[in-house]
Coordinates of C-alpha atoms in Angstrom, one line a residue:
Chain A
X1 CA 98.2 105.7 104.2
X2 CA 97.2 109.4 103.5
X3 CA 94.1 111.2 105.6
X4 CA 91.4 112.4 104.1
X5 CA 92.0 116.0 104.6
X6 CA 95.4 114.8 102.4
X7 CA 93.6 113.1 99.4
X8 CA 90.8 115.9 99.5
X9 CA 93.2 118.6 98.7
X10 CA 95.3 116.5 96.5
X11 CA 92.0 115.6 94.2
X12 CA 90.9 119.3 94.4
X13 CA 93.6 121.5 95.2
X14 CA 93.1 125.1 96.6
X15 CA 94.6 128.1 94.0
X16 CA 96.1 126.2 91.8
X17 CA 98.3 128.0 88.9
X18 CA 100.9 130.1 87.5
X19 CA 99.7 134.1 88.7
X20 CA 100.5 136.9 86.6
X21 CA 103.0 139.4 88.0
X22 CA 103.3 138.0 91.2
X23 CA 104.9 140.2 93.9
X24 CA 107.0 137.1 95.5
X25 CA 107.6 133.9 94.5
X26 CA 108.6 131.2 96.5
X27 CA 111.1 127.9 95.0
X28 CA 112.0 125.4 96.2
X29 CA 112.7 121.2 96.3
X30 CA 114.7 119.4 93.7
X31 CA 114.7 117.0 91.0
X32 CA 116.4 114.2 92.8
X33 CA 113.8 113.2 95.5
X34 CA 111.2 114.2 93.2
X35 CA 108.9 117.4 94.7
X36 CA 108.9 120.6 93.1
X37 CA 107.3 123.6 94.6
X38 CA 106.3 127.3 93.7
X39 CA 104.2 129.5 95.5
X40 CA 102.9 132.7 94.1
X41 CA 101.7 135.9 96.5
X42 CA 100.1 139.5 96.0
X43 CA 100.8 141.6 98.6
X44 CA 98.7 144.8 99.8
X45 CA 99.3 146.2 103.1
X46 CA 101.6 144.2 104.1
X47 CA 99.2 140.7 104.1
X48 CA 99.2 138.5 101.4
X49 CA 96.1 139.6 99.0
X50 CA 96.4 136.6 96.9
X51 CA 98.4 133.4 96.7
X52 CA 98.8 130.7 94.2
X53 CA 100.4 127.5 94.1
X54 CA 102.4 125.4 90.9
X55 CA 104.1 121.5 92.6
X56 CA 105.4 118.8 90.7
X57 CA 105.2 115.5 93.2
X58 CA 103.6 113.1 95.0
X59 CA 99.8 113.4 97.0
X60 CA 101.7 114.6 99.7
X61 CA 103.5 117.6 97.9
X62 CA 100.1 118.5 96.6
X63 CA 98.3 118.9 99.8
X64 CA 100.6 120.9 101.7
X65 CA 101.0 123.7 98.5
X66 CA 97.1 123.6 98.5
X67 CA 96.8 123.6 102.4
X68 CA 99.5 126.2 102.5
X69 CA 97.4 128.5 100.3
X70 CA 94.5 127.9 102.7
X71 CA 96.4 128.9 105.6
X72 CA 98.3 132.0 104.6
X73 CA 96.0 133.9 102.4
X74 CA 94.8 136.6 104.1
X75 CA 97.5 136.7 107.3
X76 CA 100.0 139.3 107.6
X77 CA 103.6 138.8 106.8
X78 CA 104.7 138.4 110.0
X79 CA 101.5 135.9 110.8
X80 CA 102.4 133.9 107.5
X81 CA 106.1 133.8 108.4
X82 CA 105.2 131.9 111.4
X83 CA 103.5 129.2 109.6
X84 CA 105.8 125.8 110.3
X85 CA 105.7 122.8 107.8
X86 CA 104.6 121.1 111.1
X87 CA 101.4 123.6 111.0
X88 CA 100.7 122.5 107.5
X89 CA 100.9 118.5 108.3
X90 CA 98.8 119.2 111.6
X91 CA 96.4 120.6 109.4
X92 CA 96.1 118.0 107.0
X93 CA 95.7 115.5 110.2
X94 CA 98.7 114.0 110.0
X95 CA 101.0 112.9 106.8
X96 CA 102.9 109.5 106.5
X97 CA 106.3 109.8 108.4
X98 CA 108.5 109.1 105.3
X99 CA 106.8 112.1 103.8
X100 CA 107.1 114.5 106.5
X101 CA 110.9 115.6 105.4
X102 CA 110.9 114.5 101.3
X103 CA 107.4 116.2 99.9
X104 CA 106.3 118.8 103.2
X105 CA 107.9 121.7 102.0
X106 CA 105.3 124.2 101.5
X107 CA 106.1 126.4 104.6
X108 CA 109.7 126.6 102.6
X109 CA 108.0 127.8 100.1
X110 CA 106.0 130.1 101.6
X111 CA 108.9 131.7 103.7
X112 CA 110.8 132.0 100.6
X113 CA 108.4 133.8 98.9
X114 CA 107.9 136.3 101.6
X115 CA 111.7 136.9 101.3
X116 CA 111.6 137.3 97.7
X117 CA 109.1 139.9 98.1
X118 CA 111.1 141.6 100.8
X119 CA 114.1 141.9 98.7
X120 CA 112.1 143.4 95.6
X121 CA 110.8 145.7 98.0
X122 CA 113.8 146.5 100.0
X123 CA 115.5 147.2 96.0
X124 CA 112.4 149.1 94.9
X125 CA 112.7 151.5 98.0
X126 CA 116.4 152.3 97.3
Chain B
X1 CA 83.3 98.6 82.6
X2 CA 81.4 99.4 85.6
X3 CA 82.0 102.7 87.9
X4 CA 83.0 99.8 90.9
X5 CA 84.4 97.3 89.1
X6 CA 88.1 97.3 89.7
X7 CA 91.2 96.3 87.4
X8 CA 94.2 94.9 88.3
X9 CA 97.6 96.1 86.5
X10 CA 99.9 94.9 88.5
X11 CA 100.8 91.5 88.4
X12 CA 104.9 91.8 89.0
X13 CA 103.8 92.5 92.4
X14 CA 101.5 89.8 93.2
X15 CA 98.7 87.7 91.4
X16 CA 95.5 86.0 92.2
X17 CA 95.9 82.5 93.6
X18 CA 94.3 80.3 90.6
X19 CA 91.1 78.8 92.2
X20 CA 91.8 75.1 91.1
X21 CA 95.6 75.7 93.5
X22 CA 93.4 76.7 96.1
X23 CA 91.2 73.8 96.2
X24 CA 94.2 71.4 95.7
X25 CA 95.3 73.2 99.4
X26 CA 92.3 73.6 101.3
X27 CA 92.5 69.9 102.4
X28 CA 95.9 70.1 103.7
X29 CA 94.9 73.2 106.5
X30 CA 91.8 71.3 107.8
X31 CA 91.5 67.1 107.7
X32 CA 95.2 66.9 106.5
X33 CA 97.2 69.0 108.8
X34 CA 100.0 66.7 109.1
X35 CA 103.3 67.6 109.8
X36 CA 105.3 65.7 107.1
X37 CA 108.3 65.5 109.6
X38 CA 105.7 62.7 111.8
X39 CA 106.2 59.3 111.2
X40 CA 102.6 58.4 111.9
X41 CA 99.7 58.1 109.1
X42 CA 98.7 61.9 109.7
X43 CA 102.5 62.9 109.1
X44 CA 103.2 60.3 106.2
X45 CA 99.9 61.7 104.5
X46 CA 101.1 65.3 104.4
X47 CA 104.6 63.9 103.0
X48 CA 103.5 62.1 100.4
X49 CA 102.2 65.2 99.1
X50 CA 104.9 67.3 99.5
X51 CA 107.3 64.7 97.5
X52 CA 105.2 64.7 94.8
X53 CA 104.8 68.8 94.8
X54 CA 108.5 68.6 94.8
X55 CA 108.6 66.1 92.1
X56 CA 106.3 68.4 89.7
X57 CA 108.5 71.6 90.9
X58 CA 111.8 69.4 89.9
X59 CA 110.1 68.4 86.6
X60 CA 109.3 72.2 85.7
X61 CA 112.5 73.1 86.2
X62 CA 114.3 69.8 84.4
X63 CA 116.0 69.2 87.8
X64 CA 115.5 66.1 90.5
X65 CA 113.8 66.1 93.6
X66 CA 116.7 66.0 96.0
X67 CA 117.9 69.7 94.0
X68 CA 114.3 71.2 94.9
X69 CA 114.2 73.1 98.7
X70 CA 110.9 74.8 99.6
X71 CA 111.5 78.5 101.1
X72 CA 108.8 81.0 102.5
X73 CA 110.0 82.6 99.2
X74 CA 112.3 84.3 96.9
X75 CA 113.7 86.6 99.2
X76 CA 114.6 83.8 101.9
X77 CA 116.1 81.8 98.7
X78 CA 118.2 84.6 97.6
X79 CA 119.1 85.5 100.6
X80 CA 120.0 81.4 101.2
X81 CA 122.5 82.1 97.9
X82 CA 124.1 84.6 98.5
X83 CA 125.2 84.2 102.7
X84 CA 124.9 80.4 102.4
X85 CA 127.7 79.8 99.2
X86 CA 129.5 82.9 100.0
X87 CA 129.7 81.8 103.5
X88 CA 130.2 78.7 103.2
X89 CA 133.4 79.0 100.6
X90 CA 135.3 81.8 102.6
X91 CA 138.2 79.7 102.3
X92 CA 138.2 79.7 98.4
X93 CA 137.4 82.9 97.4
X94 CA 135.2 86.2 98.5
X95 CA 134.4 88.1 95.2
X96 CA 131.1 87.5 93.9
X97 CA 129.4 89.5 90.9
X98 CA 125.9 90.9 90.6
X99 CA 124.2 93.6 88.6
X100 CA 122.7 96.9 89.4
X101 CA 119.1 95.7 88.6
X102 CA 118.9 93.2 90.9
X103 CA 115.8 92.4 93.5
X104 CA 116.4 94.1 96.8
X105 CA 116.7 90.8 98.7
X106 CA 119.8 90.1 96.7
X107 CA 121.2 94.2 96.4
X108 CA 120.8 94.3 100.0
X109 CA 122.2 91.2 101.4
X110 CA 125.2 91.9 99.1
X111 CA 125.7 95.2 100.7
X112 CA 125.7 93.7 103.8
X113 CA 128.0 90.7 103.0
X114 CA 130.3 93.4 101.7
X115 CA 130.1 94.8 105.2
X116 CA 131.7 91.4 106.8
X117 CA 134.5 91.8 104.1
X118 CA 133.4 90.6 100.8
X119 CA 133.8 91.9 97.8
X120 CA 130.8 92.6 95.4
X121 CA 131.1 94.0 91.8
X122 CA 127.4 95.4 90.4
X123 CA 127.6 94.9 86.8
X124 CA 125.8 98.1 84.5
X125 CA 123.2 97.9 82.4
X126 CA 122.3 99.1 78.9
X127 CA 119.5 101.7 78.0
X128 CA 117.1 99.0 77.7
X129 CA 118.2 97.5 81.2
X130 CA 120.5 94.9 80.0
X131 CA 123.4 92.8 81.7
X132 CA 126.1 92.4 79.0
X133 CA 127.8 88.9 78.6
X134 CA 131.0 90.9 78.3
X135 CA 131.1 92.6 81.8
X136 CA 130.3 89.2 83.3
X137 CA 133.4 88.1 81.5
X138 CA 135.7 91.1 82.4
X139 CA 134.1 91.1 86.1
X140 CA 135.6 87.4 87.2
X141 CA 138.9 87.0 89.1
X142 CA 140.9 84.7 90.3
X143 CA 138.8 85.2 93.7
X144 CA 135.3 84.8 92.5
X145 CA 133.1 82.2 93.2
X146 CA 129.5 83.4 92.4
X147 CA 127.5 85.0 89.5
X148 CA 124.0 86.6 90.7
X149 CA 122.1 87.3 87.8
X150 CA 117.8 87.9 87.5
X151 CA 116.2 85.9 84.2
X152 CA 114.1 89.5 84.1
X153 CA 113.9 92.5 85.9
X154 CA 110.3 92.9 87.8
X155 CA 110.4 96.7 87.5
X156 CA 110.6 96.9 83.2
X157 CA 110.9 93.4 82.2
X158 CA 114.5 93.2 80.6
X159 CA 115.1 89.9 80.1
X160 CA 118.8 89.2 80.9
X161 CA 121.0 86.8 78.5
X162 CA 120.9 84.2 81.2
X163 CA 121.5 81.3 78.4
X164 CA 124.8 82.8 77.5
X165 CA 125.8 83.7 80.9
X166 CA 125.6 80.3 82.0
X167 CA 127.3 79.1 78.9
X168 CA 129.8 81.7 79.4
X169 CA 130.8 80.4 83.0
X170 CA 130.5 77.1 82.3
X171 CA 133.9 77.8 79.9
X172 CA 135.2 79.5 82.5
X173 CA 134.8 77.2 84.9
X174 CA 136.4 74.5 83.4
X175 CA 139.3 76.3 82.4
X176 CA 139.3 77.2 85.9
X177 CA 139.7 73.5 87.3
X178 CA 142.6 73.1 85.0
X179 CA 144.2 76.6 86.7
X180 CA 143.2 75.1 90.5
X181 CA 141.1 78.0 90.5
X182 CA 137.8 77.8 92.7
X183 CA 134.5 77.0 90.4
X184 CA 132.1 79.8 90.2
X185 CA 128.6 79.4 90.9
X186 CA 125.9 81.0 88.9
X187 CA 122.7 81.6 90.3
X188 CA 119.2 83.0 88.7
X189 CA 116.6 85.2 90.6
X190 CA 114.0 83.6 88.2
X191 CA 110.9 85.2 89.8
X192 CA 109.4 87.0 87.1
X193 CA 110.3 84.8 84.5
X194 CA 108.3 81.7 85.2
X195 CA 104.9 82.7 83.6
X196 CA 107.0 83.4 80.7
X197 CA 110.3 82.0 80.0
X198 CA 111.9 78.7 79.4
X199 CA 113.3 77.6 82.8
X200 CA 115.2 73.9 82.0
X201 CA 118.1 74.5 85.1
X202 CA 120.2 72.4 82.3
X203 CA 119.5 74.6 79.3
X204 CA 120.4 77.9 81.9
X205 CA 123.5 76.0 82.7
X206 CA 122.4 77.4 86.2
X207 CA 123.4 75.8 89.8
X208 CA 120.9 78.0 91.7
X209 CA 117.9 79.3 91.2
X210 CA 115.2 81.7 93.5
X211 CA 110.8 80.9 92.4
X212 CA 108.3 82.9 94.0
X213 CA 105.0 80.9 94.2
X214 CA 102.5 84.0 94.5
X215 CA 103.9 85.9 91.0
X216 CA 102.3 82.8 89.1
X217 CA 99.1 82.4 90.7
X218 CA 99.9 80.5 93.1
X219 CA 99.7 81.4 96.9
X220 CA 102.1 83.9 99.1
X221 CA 105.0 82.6 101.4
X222 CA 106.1 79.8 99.2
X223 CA 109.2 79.5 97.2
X224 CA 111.6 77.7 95.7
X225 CA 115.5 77.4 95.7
X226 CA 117.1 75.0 93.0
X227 CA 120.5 74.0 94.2
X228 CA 122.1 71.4 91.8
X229 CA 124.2 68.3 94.0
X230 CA 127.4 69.1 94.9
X231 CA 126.7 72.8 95.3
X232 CA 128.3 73.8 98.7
X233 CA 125.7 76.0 100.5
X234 CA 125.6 77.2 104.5
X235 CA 122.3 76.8 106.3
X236 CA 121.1 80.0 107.3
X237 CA 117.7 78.7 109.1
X238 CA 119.4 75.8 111.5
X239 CA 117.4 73.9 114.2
X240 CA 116.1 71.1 112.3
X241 CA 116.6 68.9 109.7
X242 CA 113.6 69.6 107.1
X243 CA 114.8 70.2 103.2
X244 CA 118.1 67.6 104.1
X245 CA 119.2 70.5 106.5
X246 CA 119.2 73.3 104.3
X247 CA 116.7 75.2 105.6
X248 CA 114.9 74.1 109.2
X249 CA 111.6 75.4 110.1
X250 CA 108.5 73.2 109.5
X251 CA 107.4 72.7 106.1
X252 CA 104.3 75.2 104.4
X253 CA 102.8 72.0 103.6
X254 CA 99.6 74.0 102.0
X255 CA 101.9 76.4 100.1
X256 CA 104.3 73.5 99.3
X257 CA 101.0 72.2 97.4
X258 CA 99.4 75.2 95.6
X259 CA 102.8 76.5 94.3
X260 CA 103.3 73.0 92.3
X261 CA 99.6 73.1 91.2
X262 CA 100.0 76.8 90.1
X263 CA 103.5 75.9 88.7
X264 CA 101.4 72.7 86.5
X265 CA 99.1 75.2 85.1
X266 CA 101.8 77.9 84.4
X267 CA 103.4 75.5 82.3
X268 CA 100.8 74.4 80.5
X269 CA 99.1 77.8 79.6
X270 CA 102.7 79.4 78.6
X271 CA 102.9 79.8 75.2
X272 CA 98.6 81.0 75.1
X273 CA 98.7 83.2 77.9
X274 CA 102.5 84.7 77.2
X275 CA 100.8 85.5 73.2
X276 CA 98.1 86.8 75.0
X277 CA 99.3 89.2 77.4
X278 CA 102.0 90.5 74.8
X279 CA 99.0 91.6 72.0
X280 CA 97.7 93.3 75.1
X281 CA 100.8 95.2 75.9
X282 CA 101.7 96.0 72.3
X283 CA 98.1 97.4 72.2
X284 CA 98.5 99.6 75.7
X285 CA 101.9 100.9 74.4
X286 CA 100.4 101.8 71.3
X287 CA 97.2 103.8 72.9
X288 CA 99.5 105.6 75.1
X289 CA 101.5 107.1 72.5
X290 CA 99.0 107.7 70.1
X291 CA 97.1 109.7 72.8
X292 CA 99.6 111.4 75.2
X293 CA 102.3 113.5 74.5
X294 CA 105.9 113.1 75.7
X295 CA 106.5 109.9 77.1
X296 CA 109.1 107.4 77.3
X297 CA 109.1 103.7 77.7
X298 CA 111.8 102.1 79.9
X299 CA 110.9 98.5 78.3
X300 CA 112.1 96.5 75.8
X301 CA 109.7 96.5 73.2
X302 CA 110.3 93.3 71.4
X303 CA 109.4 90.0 73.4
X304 CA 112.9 88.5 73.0
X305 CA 114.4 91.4 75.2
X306 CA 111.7 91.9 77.2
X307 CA 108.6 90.0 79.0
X308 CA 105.7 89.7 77.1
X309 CA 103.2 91.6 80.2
X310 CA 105.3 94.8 82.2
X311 CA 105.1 98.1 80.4
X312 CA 107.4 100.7 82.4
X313 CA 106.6 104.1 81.0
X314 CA 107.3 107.9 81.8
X315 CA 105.6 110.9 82.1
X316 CA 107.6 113.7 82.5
X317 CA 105.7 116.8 84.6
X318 CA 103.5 114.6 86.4
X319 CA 104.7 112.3 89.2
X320 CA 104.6 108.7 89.7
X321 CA 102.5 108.2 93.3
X322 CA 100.5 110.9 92.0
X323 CA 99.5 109.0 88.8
X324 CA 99.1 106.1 90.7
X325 CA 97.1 107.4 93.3
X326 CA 94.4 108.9 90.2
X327 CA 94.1 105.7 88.6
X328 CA 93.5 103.9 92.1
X329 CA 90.7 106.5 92.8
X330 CA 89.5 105.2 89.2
X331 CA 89.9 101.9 90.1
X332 CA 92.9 100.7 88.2
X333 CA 95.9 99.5 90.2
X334 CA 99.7 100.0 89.1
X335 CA 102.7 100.8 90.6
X336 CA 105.4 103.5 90.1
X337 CA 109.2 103.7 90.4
X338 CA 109.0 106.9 92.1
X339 CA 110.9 107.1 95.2
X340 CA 107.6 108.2 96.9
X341 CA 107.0 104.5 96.6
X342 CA 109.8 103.6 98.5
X343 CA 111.0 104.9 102.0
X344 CA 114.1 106.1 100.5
X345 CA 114.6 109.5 98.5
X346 CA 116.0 108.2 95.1
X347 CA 113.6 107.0 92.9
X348 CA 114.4 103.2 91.5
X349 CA 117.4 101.7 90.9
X350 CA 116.6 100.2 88.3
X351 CA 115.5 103.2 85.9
X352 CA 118.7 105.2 87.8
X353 CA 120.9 102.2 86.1
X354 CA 119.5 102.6 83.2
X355 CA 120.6 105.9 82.9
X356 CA 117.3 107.9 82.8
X357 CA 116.7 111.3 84.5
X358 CA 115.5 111.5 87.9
X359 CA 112.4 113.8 86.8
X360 CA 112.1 110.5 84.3
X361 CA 112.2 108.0 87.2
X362 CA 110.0 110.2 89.5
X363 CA 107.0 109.8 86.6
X364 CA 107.3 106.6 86.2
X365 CA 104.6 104.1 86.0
X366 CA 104.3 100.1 85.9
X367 CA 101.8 98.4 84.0
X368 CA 102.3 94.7 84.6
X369 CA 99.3 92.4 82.5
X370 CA 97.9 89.5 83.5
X371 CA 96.7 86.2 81.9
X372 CA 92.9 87.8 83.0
X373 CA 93.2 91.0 82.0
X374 CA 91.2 91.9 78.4
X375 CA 91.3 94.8 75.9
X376 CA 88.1 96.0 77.3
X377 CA 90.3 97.0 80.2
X378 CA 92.8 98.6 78.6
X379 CA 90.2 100.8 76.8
X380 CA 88.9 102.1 80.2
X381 CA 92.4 102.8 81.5
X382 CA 92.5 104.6 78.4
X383 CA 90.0 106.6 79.2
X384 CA 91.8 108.0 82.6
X385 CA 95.2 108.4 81.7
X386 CA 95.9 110.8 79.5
X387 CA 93.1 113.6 81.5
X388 CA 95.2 112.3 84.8
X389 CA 98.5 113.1 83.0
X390 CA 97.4 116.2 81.5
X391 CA 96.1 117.7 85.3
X392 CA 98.9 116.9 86.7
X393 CA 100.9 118.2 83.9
X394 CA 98.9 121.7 84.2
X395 CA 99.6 121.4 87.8
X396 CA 103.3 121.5 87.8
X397 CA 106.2 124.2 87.7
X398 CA 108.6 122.9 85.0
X399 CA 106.7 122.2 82.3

């Protein structure tokens, strides 16, 4: 049912934890169907420094925040932006098809983080 | 316990096929492949063994051998119940009454039959995932003609007050032959019950009932619908006249034979193997709550409201496929009511109706025993669990 490259990450996920003052962080998912998703980043020069990854769900869930972290940590902003949550399941060679809506969320995350950090910023510099 | 030894937890789902059922079949694939439908010796052969298969099945369930149809299971026989009567009886009424808990094979071929126009009432359930005699009561009008209720859910065991029920519409329905009003049928998804429960069709005051041969070690594709004479029921499968034209198709002559062999042993290893596998969950329960924090279990604890072998618990913080998928990588197999179990998005129904949270439902985890299963066992689950729960614990965002 799940790749390798799927059950690798989810039995040793990349950057996993909470990060201490994090410069953006990323929510999203809910409760109802399950998968829970925040993403941590650092940003220096406008590319993400560090990144860390905290998900509540299913094998699936867990992949794509690890493979996520793999993926954007060291990109610029607007290279990290770009990343798709069809990037991430491409990467992890393919996810089952009733999980490619429910638990691939990780470019959500991602993206929302980057906005989060944005904001801060844009509030900082006024 | 060996590193590649591998346990099995998760005996609502399926069983082993008992090795003495197997060898009571093997015969009929190879020298005795009759089709009991042929009037010849090869045919006659195979139908001698299928009547008394059917004879042993009618005996199990206190019933005779013209109420005892063969299926290709449970899902075909409830599926038989709830079309066939419904269909059939149009004329008399269109309401029929289930629960909330019920097997997909009977949840789903009610919604559809409320698509051609029925009417369906789902009937709640209590914390512990119990029908109430009372909404059956309240449910019944003046158009209903069937009761669908399961002897024990297969996701947390909840045994349902089927004895009452059926004494319940028994009153009803006699009251109801005084009024002119149409007689209600009740009918009992008895799948999970058989390993465990008492299943005289007379002491149920049942007219139908659903068996699955493969949840009491006996093999897949086989089952079982009771249907007492008299009771008015539509052929879904037509195009021959196999089970007295109830259901056409040729018979699972093989199947036919290891589900009464496995049915034979069932019965006679109740009371042992039911004792047996209730220590053993008393004992699981007991280990997970004495060794990890924070969880909740969604079944009845005491063997008169629940089976003696299915523990449903919860783990908040970690997630059902995720536990699952840990324990299979250690070799034990269970399953969850997560909804990343399912192709839907909502975790089960079952835990849903029984009013727990979703992030409750989404952790939750099936242990169902077996008569093979030992303490030894347990002890090694034990030894996974709580680190698996605690990982995935540290790994999510609400604590």
């Amino acid at each position: 049912m799940y790749t390798k490259e799927v059950l690798a990450h989810f039995t040793n996920p990349k950057n996993m934890g909470k990060m201490k003052n994090p410069d953006g962080v990323g929510d999203v998912g809910n409760l109802r169907c399950g998968d829970i998703m925040k993403l941590y980043i650092k940003v220096k020069n406008d590319k993400i420094k560090d990144i860390k990854f905290e998900t509540l769900g299913c094998a699936a869930a867990i992949a794509t925040s690890s493979m996520i972290t793999d993926l954007a940590k060291g990109k610029t902003l607007v290279e990290a932006k770009k990343i798709s949550n069809k990037d991430v399941a491409v990467a992890l060679k393919g996810l089952p098809s009733a999980k490619m809506h429910c638990s691939n969320l990780a470019a959500d995350a991602l993206a929302n983080a980057i906005e989060n950090y944005q904001k801060k910023k844009n509030k900082n510099g006024k | 316990m060996t590193a590649n030894s591998r346990i099995y937890l998760d005996h609502s789902a399926t069983t082993p096929l008992d090795p003495k059922a197997l060898r009571k079949m093997q015969p009929y694939f190879t020298e005795k492949f009759g089709n009991p439908a042929s009037i010849h010796t090869y045919g006659q052969e195979a139908l001698k063994a299928v009547d008394e298969a059917r004879e042993a099945v009618a005996e199990f369930l206190d019933a005779t051998n013209s109420e005892i149809f063969f299926t290709s299971g449970a899902t075909e026989a409830n599926n038989m119940v709830l079309r066939g009567t419904m269909e059939k009886r149009i004329e008399e009424g269109n309401h029929f009454i289930t629960s909330k808990i019920e097997h997909p094979s009977i949840l789903e071929t009610a919604r559809s039959l409320e698509k051609d126009g029925f009417m369906a009432s789902y009937l709640p359930v209590d914390k512990e995932g119990r029908v109430s005699k009372e909404s059956v009561q309240k449910a019944i009008t003046k158009k209903t003609v069937l009761v669908s209720i399961m002897y024990a859910n297969n996701e947390v065991g909840a045994i349902q007050p089927i004895k009452e029920i059926g004494k319940l519409i028994r009153k009803e329905n006699k009251k109801r032959l005084k009024e002119g009003l149409p007689e209600i049928y009740f009918h009992v998804d008895a799948v999970q019950g058989i390993n465990f429960l008492d299943c005289s069709v007379k002491r149920l005051r049942c007219h139908l009932l659903s068996l699955s041969g493969h949840k009491f070690y006996g093999p897949k594709g086989i089952g079982v619908l009771y249907k007492q004479e008299g009771v008015a029921l539509k052929a879904q499968a037509t195009g021959g006249h196999q089970e007295r034209n109830v259901r056409a198709g040729t018979s699972n002559v093989p199947g036919i034979i290891g589900l009464a062999e496995a049915l034979k042993i069932a019965n006679k290893n109740r009371e042992k193997s039911s004792a047996k596998v209730f220590e053993l969950k008393k004992y699981l329960i007991q280990k997970i709550k004495d060794q990890i924090p924070n969880i909740k279990v969604n079944s009845p604890e005491s063997d008169n409201k629940g089976l003696p072998n299915i523990a449903n618990i919860s783990f908040p913080g970690a997630e059902g496929e995720s536990i699952l998928l840990k324990l299979d990588f250690a070799g034990i197999a269970v399953s969850t009511g997560s909804a990343c179990s399912s192709t839907s998005l909502e975790p089960s129904h079952v835990l849903l109706a029984q009013r727990l949270t979703f992030k409750e439902a989404h952790s939750s985890v099936r242990f169902s025993l077996g008569k093979h299963n030992t303490k030894k066992e347990i002890n090694y689950l034990m030894k996974h669990l709580p680190k698996i729960i605690e990982d995935l614990r540290k790994m999510s965002p609400i604590k």
